[in-house]
């Protein structure tokens, strides 16, 4: 990391430097641009430049764009995990995020007027009265709080908690994490003045202030939804389970409302614009889905990454009891008006990683384990800090996998290829939704002597695609509306065979958002709202997928007649 990036993570005090935030467009608060840009004719207004940052578990990404969404610079840096693989150093995490932003500023030769932030939910850290982190940033993936989630479910009732907060008790919800801290690290919790998630931590580094918005708040299981147009409130009774109060939670800002403005000291350190508004845009899955087109009732999105999230937009929340029975969460969308029903699949791109580790690059995975550079979670081998594959290695892995599965389509002359005849239950770490089953595991049915590695690889993608349709199908029932279209977004959309399978099995129109960093673009759009720009004015390009009719019919039949009957079988011991 560069020295100027590290300088910003030292931060300012919680009070920060006072800024009015009243300016519109360029030069707000009377500040001048700290980096010289292209000269413009006198009297001609300068077009604002918007920044978006996505703080992810694997990479921190940033981009700069115009108010129409034209991207002028983009960059990314690896998200640095601690050696345990379950936490982050706060200074290193903010350095990675702000480093990606400063890389964009250098490339563009100009600083942004607004900065929008998105990223992973549930990950966070306590802050002391000076705004300094107390201990490491705790990752959402740490299973340690599971016993506390179970206790909360016994005390309050899992269905009752879900009806109040929109989420089911699990190890990843911050309320369970705070209860864990109270038991194992009471010295941290006793000093906690505020809680900051990953995006809020970066916002504080820029502005000296801590604030959030509702789509992050509702992931904590301590936020109770309001009715009508009311956004909700922090629930004092639930927070008391961890010995906390609503005063220790971040203030929840409305959509597009800034947390604060870039301070002069940070602007000097990073070459930013003092007074530039900083907006916490929301949960990355929802921000990416919104910008990709899932904005109104009857639209759905499928965010494809290492894990996968399918969401459906509606005008009203789903029936809580039915949603809970299906293992799905619900809450506000990033616009603060609509509602979303959300379901996750923990092993999506992770299935590709699993296959690569065992069949395409087994020697490398084995050596990493011998060297202590990898750990296993739920049957998935994950590199630990220091053993993370390089960008080139990761690209090579996915290229080899794509080449393997594309062999089948080429041999058949159809896109996608007809069903392999293998039925895969794609559950490396249990099934969270629909029909939650924590004991579900990866299972392969119908593999015969005629099948080879390419068939198994393709069958994994079939299973994942069929499961995504199942999630969307159940959500449509909960929302009471058949989706007009499902938009695919995320890194896994680069796998053309996979997206073709999704389109083949889907009964609805399937579109692919061609902006690789949709959450970043969505964060930039909502950041622009702070200076009066309409976030809906940015619409990234997309394309509608068309597939071979006979293949589509065959995959729909395989979904109905083989996949659903298999995954709906009762457990052997029931």
XYZ file of C-alpha atoms in Angstrom:
574
model
C 0.000 0.000 0.000
C 1.177 3.502 -0.650
C 2.097 5.771 2.214
C -0.620 8.279 1.331
C -3.277 5.576 1.463
C -2.097 4.459 4.897
C -2.161 8.053 6.100
C -5.919 8.162 5.641
C -6.578 5.096 7.745
C -5.062 6.762 10.754
C -8.307 8.735 10.495
C -9.587 11.816 12.142
C -11.282 12.048 15.507
C -14.920 11.066 15.769
C -15.837 14.723 15.618
C -14.016 15.198 12.315
C -13.658 18.585 10.654
C -16.810 20.613 10.346
C -18.271 20.775 6.842
C -21.603 22.191 5.806
C -22.349 19.819 2.899
C -24.648 22.406 1.318
C -22.934 22.680 -2.023
C -24.316 21.173 -5.216
C -22.112 19.765 -7.919
C -18.466 20.793 -8.091
C -16.757 22.887 -5.473
C -19.150 22.216 -2.620
C -18.225 23.920 0.682
C -16.105 26.329 -1.299
C -13.309 23.798 -1.669
C -11.258 23.710 -4.815
C -10.294 20.532 -6.603
C -7.038 19.182 -5.204
C -5.924 17.607 -8.478
C -5.776 19.553 -11.662
C -8.101 18.301 -14.377
C -8.627 19.276 -17.984
C -9.209 22.997 -18.367
C -12.719 23.959 -19.423
C -14.028 27.103 -21.090
C -14.998 29.948 -18.752
C -18.647 29.825 -17.749
C -19.118 26.189 -18.754
C -20.225 24.079 -15.752
C -18.009 21.158 -14.876
C -19.693 17.753 -15.103
C -19.704 16.054 -11.682
C -17.675 12.905 -11.206
C -19.103 10.123 -9.018
C -17.134 7.449 -7.138
C -18.358 4.060 -5.980
C -16.494 1.694 -3.642
C -17.420 -1.941 -2.943
C -15.766 -3.451 0.157
C -15.931 -7.173 -0.537
C -14.628 -10.250 1.253
C -12.201 -11.009 -1.600
C -11.532 -7.626 -3.243
C -12.125 -3.962 -2.604
C -13.206 -2.352 -5.873
C -13.722 1.217 -6.969
C -14.777 3.126 -10.051
C -15.350 6.688 -11.194
C -18.217 7.524 -13.527
C -20.169 10.418 -14.996
C -23.800 11.178 -14.034
C -24.899 9.076 -17.013
C -22.947 6.054 -15.767
C -20.041 6.215 -18.206
C -17.085 4.687 -16.337
C -13.871 6.704 -16.635
C -11.655 4.666 -14.272
C -11.805 1.459 -12.260
C -9.430 -0.381 -9.922
C -9.349 -3.122 -7.319
C -7.116 -4.330 -4.512
C -7.188 -7.639 -2.613
C -9.065 -7.546 0.673
C -6.364 -8.410 3.254
C -7.547 -11.065 5.719
C -5.824 -11.922 8.956
C -4.128 -15.300 9.320
C -7.229 -16.824 10.942
C -9.194 -16.190 7.740
C -12.098 -14.899 9.829
C -11.125 -11.307 10.575
C -9.481 -8.230 9.069
C -7.152 -5.548 10.342
C -9.201 -2.329 10.315
C -6.378 -0.141 8.984
C -5.510 -2.631 6.232
C -9.151 -3.020 5.210
C -9.708 0.729 4.885
C -6.349 1.075 3.120
C -7.417 -1.463 0.501
C -10.726 0.312 -0.116
C -9.262 3.818 -0.226
C -6.261 2.564 -2.185
C -8.572 1.349 -4.946
C -10.233 4.780 -4.939
C -6.943 6.676 -5.165
C -5.834 4.390 -8.001
C -8.940 5.548 -9.883
C -8.265 9.206 -9.064
C -4.731 8.945 -10.411
C -5.963 7.251 -13.582
C -8.653 9.876 -14.163
C -6.529 12.823 -13.104
C -9.469 14.209 -11.187
C -11.158 13.755 -7.813
C -14.838 12.794 -7.416
C -17.586 15.098 -6.169
C -19.363 12.308 -4.283
C -18.379 8.905 -2.927
C -20.891 6.071 -2.510
C -20.062 3.008 -0.418
C -21.373 -0.539 -0.541
C -20.012 -3.901 0.522
C -20.482 -7.010 2.589
C -23.078 -6.967 5.341
C -22.708 -8.384 8.880
C -18.924 -7.802 8.996
C -17.929 -5.105 11.486
C -15.982 -3.859 14.506
C -16.638 -1.982 17.771
C -15.344 1.609 17.936
C -14.250 3.378 21.113
C -15.204 6.926 22.154
C -12.493 8.328 19.879
C -13.772 6.354 16.885
C -10.817 3.945 16.949
C -11.435 0.237 16.243
C -11.353 -2.076 19.268
C -9.813 -5.293 18.039
C -10.039 -6.736 14.522
C -12.905 -6.388 12.058
C -14.974 -9.556 12.540
C -16.035 -11.393 9.375
C -19.603 -12.533 8.749
C -18.319 -16.046 7.934
C -17.035 -16.861 11.445
C -19.179 -19.697 12.878
C -18.250 -18.954 16.516
C -21.483 -17.041 17.382
C -23.697 -20.007 16.405
C -24.510 -21.030 20.022
C -25.632 -17.481 20.756
C -27.864 -17.458 17.672
C -29.425 -20.683 18.923
C -29.991 -19.140 22.357
C -31.666 -16.097 20.806
C -33.931 -18.422 18.830
C -34.908 -20.295 22.011
C -35.465 -17.106 23.999
C -37.454 -15.100 21.470
C -38.533 -17.731 18.947
C -36.947 -17.927 15.511
C -40.221 -17.143 13.730
C -40.949 -14.203 16.030
C -37.464 -12.757 15.458
C -37.910 -13.164 11.718
C -41.308 -11.451 11.806
C -39.838 -8.473 13.698
C -36.489 -8.094 11.950
C -36.761 -9.874 8.595
C -33.844 -12.234 9.279
C -33.545 -15.657 10.855
C -31.098 -16.313 13.707
C -27.724 -17.502 12.448
C -24.053 -17.249 13.343
C -23.508 -14.379 10.920
C -26.006 -11.866 12.324
C -24.253 -9.121 14.331
C -26.646 -9.496 17.291
C -25.306 -13.023 17.833
C -21.776 -11.663 17.359
C -22.328 -9.007 20.035
C -23.572 -11.668 22.442
C -20.432 -13.682 21.673
C -18.254 -10.641 22.358
C -20.038 -10.081 25.665
C -19.100 -13.590 26.762
C -15.605 -13.947 25.290
C -14.311 -10.368 25.005
C -16.291 -8.250 27.479
C -13.472 -5.689 27.589
C -14.120 -4.851 23.936
C -17.852 -4.514 24.298
C -17.601 -2.451 27.485
C -15.485 0.127 25.638
C -17.711 0.192 22.561
C -19.164 3.611 21.809
C -20.465 2.638 18.348
C -20.587 -0.313 15.990
C -19.305 0.121 12.450
C -19.764 -2.269 9.554
C -17.159 -2.444 6.790
C -18.737 0.338 4.706
C -19.336 2.504 7.777
C -15.685 2.058 8.782
C -14.524 3.412 5.428
C -17.053 6.257 5.659
C -15.608 7.192 9.034
C -12.073 7.216 7.616
C -13.227 9.744 5.018
C -15.525 11.930 7.111
C -14.799 11.344 10.806
C -18.461 10.341 11.222
C -20.255 7.010 11.531
C -23.569 6.389 9.818
C -25.365 3.670 7.904
C -28.609 3.010 6.014
C -31.486 0.601 6.372
C -30.326 -2.350 4.215
C -27.251 -2.729 6.421
C -29.184 -2.088 9.645
C -31.737 -4.775 8.796
C -29.026 -7.438 8.515
C -28.094 -7.073 12.203
C -31.252 -8.744 13.600
C -31.534 -5.752 15.958
C -33.487 -3.484 13.570
C -37.269 -3.604 13.628
C -39.031 -2.644 10.422
C -41.499 0.211 10.365
C -44.879 0.129 8.687
C -45.952 2.124 5.650
C -43.247 4.591 4.697
C -41.532 4.411 8.106
C -38.082 2.884 7.862
C -37.979 1.337 11.355
C -35.946 1.597 14.554
C -33.239 -0.088 16.598
C -34.903 -2.554 18.966
C -33.825 -1.852 22.565
C -35.081 -5.225 23.859
C -33.004 -7.219 21.388
C -29.907 -5.067 21.872
C -30.192 -5.625 25.625
C -29.444 -9.307 24.987
C -25.861 -8.183 24.350
C -25.878 -5.425 26.948
C -26.127 -2.716 24.281
C -28.462 0.204 23.643
C -29.734 1.956 20.482
C -27.378 4.864 21.284
C -24.439 2.572 20.441
C -25.789 1.814 16.988
C -24.936 3.960 13.945
C -27.456 6.575 12.835
C -29.559 5.258 9.929
C -29.675 7.761 7.057
C -32.279 7.788 4.307
C -31.450 6.673 0.745
C -28.849 8.923 -0.849
C -28.398 11.035 2.296
C -24.731 11.670 3.132
C -23.058 10.458 6.305
C -20.720 13.415 6.079
C -18.141 15.047 3.841
C -14.481 14.331 3.095
C -12.381 16.254 5.605
C -9.612 18.587 4.526
C -6.900 16.426 6.092
C -8.093 13.291 4.263
C -8.461 15.266 1.036
C -4.843 16.415 1.292
C -3.614 12.886 2.071
C -5.468 11.125 -0.724
C -5.833 13.787 -3.392
C -9.603 13.953 -2.926
C -11.967 16.920 -2.886
C -12.571 18.392 0.562
C -16.292 18.583 1.193
C -17.186 15.780 -1.253
C -20.291 14.031 0.081
C -19.930 10.444 1.340
C -23.010 8.192 1.159
C -23.422 4.674 2.546
C -25.489 3.235 -0.308
C -26.334 -0.155 1.207
C -25.841 -3.926 1.112
C -23.859 -4.944 -1.971
C -26.356 -7.559 -3.210
C -29.218 -5.068 -3.096
C -27.246 -2.128 -4.496
C -26.023 -4.241 -7.420
C -29.483 -5.646 -8.071
C -31.092 -2.194 -8.004
C -28.696 -0.606 -10.475
C -28.985 -3.664 -12.741
C -32.727 -3.174 -13.130
C -34.395 -4.884 -10.147
C -36.056 -1.644 -9.076
C -39.807 -2.200 -9.170
C -42.313 -4.862 -8.212
C -42.115 -7.920 -10.431
C -38.372 -7.678 -11.052
C -35.867 -10.221 -9.771
C -32.089 -10.431 -9.687
C -29.576 -13.241 -9.317
C -26.221 -12.079 -7.943
C -23.658 -14.727 -8.907
C -20.384 -14.929 -7.019
C -18.639 -17.327 -4.637
C -22.008 -17.345 -2.892
C -25.235 -16.548 -4.696
C -28.176 -14.349 -3.760
C -31.558 -14.300 -5.470
C -33.987 -11.508 -4.649
C -37.438 -10.444 -5.770
C -38.833 -6.914 -5.491
C -42.377 -6.243 -4.303
C -44.582 -3.351 -3.198
C -45.267 -4.969 0.178
C -43.332 -7.336 2.434
C -43.991 -11.070 2.088
C -45.917 -13.039 4.674
C -43.265 -13.449 7.409
C -44.347 -16.931 8.479
C -44.178 -18.323 4.946
C -40.859 -16.595 4.235
C -39.385 -17.953 7.472
C -40.492 -21.487 6.619
C -38.608 -21.180 3.329
C -35.474 -19.783 5.012
C -35.730 -16.427 3.256
C -35.108 -12.978 4.676
C -37.038 -9.839 3.797
C -36.643 -6.114 4.213
C -36.457 -2.751 2.535
C -34.860 -2.233 -0.841
C -32.162 0.430 -1.223
C -34.711 2.961 -2.494
C -36.460 2.874 0.886
C -39.819 2.358 -0.822
C -39.955 -1.178 -2.175
C -39.423 -4.452 -0.338
C -37.243 -7.426 -1.218
C -37.355 -11.114 -0.428
C -33.822 -12.513 -0.343
C -32.469 -16.056 -0.464
C -28.894 -17.229 -0.447
C -26.919 -20.201 -1.697
C -23.578 -20.396 0.093
C -21.912 -22.644 -2.486
C -22.296 -21.294 -6.006
C -18.979 -20.160 -7.428
C -17.571 -22.219 -4.563
C -18.688 -25.306 -6.506
C -16.347 -24.280 -9.299
C -13.541 -23.772 -6.779
C -14.246 -27.189 -5.283
C -14.099 -28.868 -8.698
C -10.899 -27.066 -9.641
C -9.225 -28.056 -6.362
C -10.085 -31.727 -6.777
C -9.928 -32.316 -10.517
C -8.210 -29.493 -12.418
C -5.516 -28.274 -10.011
C -5.385 -30.865 -7.202
C -1.623 -30.641 -6.730
C -1.747 -26.936 -5.969
C -4.573 -27.335 -3.461
C -2.803 -30.223 -1.733
C 0.452 -28.304 -1.488
C -1.339 -25.284 -0.051
C -2.810 -27.491 2.663
C 0.602 -29.032 3.439
C 2.135 -25.568 3.660
C -0.611 -24.444 6.025
C -1.827 -21.933 3.486
C -5.362 -23.252 3.304
C -8.161 -24.167 5.644
C -11.372 -26.076 5.122
C -14.825 -24.749 5.902
C -17.830 -26.941 5.197
C -15.930 -29.072 2.707
C -14.595 -26.116 0.735
C -10.861 -25.569 0.733
C -10.120 -21.882 1.148
C -6.680 -20.284 1.011
C -5.681 -18.589 4.224
C -4.041 -15.186 4.304
C -0.795 -15.396 2.391
C -2.010 -18.377 0.350
C -4.633 -16.576 -1.725
C -4.252 -17.396 -5.427
C -3.032 -14.510 -7.514
C -5.371 -12.828 -9.969
C -3.596 -14.648 -12.815
C -3.960 -18.015 -11.074
C -7.649 -17.454 -10.403
C -8.235 -16.350 -14.000
C -6.438 -19.449 -15.290
C -8.575 -21.697 -13.090
C -11.844 -20.294 -14.344
C -10.598 -20.298 -17.940
C -9.730 -24.006 -17.683
C -13.116 -24.771 -16.132
C -14.964 -22.790 -18.806
C -13.051 -24.584 -21.552
C -13.972 -27.939 -20.034
C -17.731 -27.311 -19.797
C -17.871 -25.667 -23.212
C -16.649 -28.911 -24.766
C -20.075 -30.451 -24.154
C -21.965 -27.638 -25.842
C -19.577 -27.704 -28.806
C -20.005 -31.463 -29.167
C -23.794 -31.171 -29.151
C -23.924 -28.061 -31.325
C -26.440 -26.509 -28.944
C -26.307 -23.728 -26.385
C -26.559 -24.887 -23.749
C -25.924 -28.594 -24.184
C -28.836 -30.899 -23.318
C -28.962 -32.167 -19.712
C -26.075 -34.438 -18.758
C -28.356 -36.990 -17.110
C -26.516 -36.376 -13.814
C -28.533 -34.807 -11.012
C -26.473 -32.753 -8.546
C -27.646 -31.509 -5.191
C -25.330 -28.456 -5.036
C -25.000 -28.115 -1.265
C -21.442 -27.972 0.022
C -22.473 -26.400 3.333
C -26.149 -27.212 3.817
C -29.192 -25.603 2.216
C -30.442 -22.336 3.656
C -33.373 -21.813 1.260
C -35.855 -23.002 0.163
C -36.810 -25.801 2.571
C -33.840 -25.143 4.891
C -31.737 -28.207 5.589
C -28.411 -27.603 7.338
C -27.522 -31.278 6.926
C -27.810 -31.221 3.116
C -24.544 -31.989 1.355
C -23.188 -32.220 -2.159
C -24.634 -35.336 -3.765
C -24.312 -36.716 -7.294
C -26.984 -39.024 -8.730
C -27.057 -40.900 -11.999
C -23.371 -40.672 -12.936
C -22.501 -43.585 -15.224
C -19.414 -45.047 -16.849
C -20.018 -42.982 -19.978
C -19.632 -39.734 -18.022
C -16.322 -37.954 -17.636
C -14.927 -34.857 -15.878
C -16.572 -32.470 -18.355
C -19.968 -34.026 -17.642
C -19.502 -33.688 -13.896
C -18.373 -30.073 -14.243
C -21.400 -29.278 -16.381
C -23.714 -31.125 -13.977
C -22.490 -28.915 -11.121
C -23.572 -25.855 -13.091
C -26.889 -27.519 -13.900
C -27.547 -28.190 -10.227
C -26.674 -24.620 -9.249
C -28.870 -23.233 -12.050
C -31.812 -25.439 -11.129
C -31.506 -24.402 -7.497
C -31.505 -20.708 -8.476
C -34.752 -21.233 -10.387
C -36.216 -22.937 -7.323
C -35.306 -19.931 -5.145
C -36.832 -17.488 -7.649
C -39.942 -19.633 -8.047
C -40.626 -19.705 -4.303
C -39.964 -15.960 -4.045
C -42.499 -15.313 -6.795
C -45.081 -17.168 -4.721
C -44.169 -15.194 -1.595
C -44.258 -11.867 -3.460
C -47.528 -12.778 -5.165
C -46.242 -11.858 -8.626
C -44.546 -13.707 -11.460
C -41.281 -11.932 -12.354
C -41.239 -10.059 -15.640
C -37.535 -10.795 -15.919
C -34.569 -12.038 -13.901
C -31.305 -10.117 -14.242
C -28.017 -11.961 -13.732
C -25.069 -10.022 -12.352
C -21.717 -10.709 -10.737
C -18.389 -12.271 -11.610
C -19.774 -15.709 -12.460
C -21.753 -14.256 -15.379
C -18.468 -14.472 -17.308
C -19.106 -18.233 -17.479
C -21.203 -18.257 -20.670
C -22.260 -21.873 -20.288
C -23.599 -21.103 -16.821
C -25.681 -18.122 -17.906
C -27.040 -20.132 -20.834
C -28.158 -22.845 -18.407
C -29.870 -20.234 -16.239
C -31.753 -18.912 -19.268
C -32.659 -22.422 -20.418
C -34.269 -23.495 -17.161
C -35.941 -20.164 -16.398
C -39.610 -19.695 -17.373
C -39.043 -15.923 -17.426
C -36.940 -13.627 -19.577
C -33.290 -13.721 -18.524
C -30.991 -10.720 -18.852
C -27.307 -10.271 -18.059
C -25.976 -6.999 -16.672
C -22.784 -6.402 -18.643
C -21.285 -4.000 -16.075
C -18.809 -6.199 -14.223
C -18.896 -4.098 -11.057
C -22.605 -3.389 -10.680
C -22.445 -2.784 -6.884
C -19.730 -0.147 -7.417
C -21.812 1.574 -10.080
C -24.902 1.417 -7.876
C -22.983 2.946 -4.976
C -21.796 5.760 -7.260
C -25.369 6.386 -8.425
C -26.688 6.672 -4.874
C -23.731 8.869 -3.956
C -24.811 11.203 -6.727
C -28.179 11.632 -5.012
C -26.373 13.715 -2.380
C -25.828 16.467 -4.971
C -29.297 16.273 -6.468
C -28.707 13.698 -9.211
C -31.322 11.024 -9.894
C -29.825 7.556 -9.180
C -32.287 6.059 -11.660
C -30.594 8.098 -14.382
C -27.834 5.495 -14.473
C -28.767 2.238 -16.177
C -25.909 -0.110 -17.096
C -26.096 -2.000 -20.378
C -27.586 -5.485 -20.403
C -28.365 -8.170 -22.933
C -31.230 -10.628 -23.160
C -30.213 -14.269 -23.409
C -31.695 -16.489 -26.118
C -31.113 -20.245 -26.018
C -31.885 -23.276 -28.162
C -35.578 -24.177 -27.756
C -35.035 -27.921 -27.561
C -32.309 -27.560 -24.909
C -34.518 -25.206 -22.925
C -37.400 -27.679 -22.972
C -35.112 -30.522 -21.897
C -33.677 -28.544 -18.978
C -37.118 -27.492 -17.763
C -38.129 -31.174 -17.832
C -34.956 -32.190 -15.952
C -35.709 -29.522 -13.339
C -39.292 -30.696 -12.791
C -38.839 -34.443 -13.100
C -35.360 -35.091 -11.650
C -34.000 -32.161 -9.646
C -37.066 -31.123 -7.611
C -38.107 -34.701 -6.700
C -34.543 -35.408 -5.548
C -34.034 -32.322 -3.360
C -37.544 -32.605 -1.899
C -36.988 -36.137 -0.639
C -37.270 -36.259 3.156
C -34.023 -36.857 5.072
C -33.271 -40.574 5.642
C -33.784 -40.320 9.414
C -37.074 -38.396 9.263
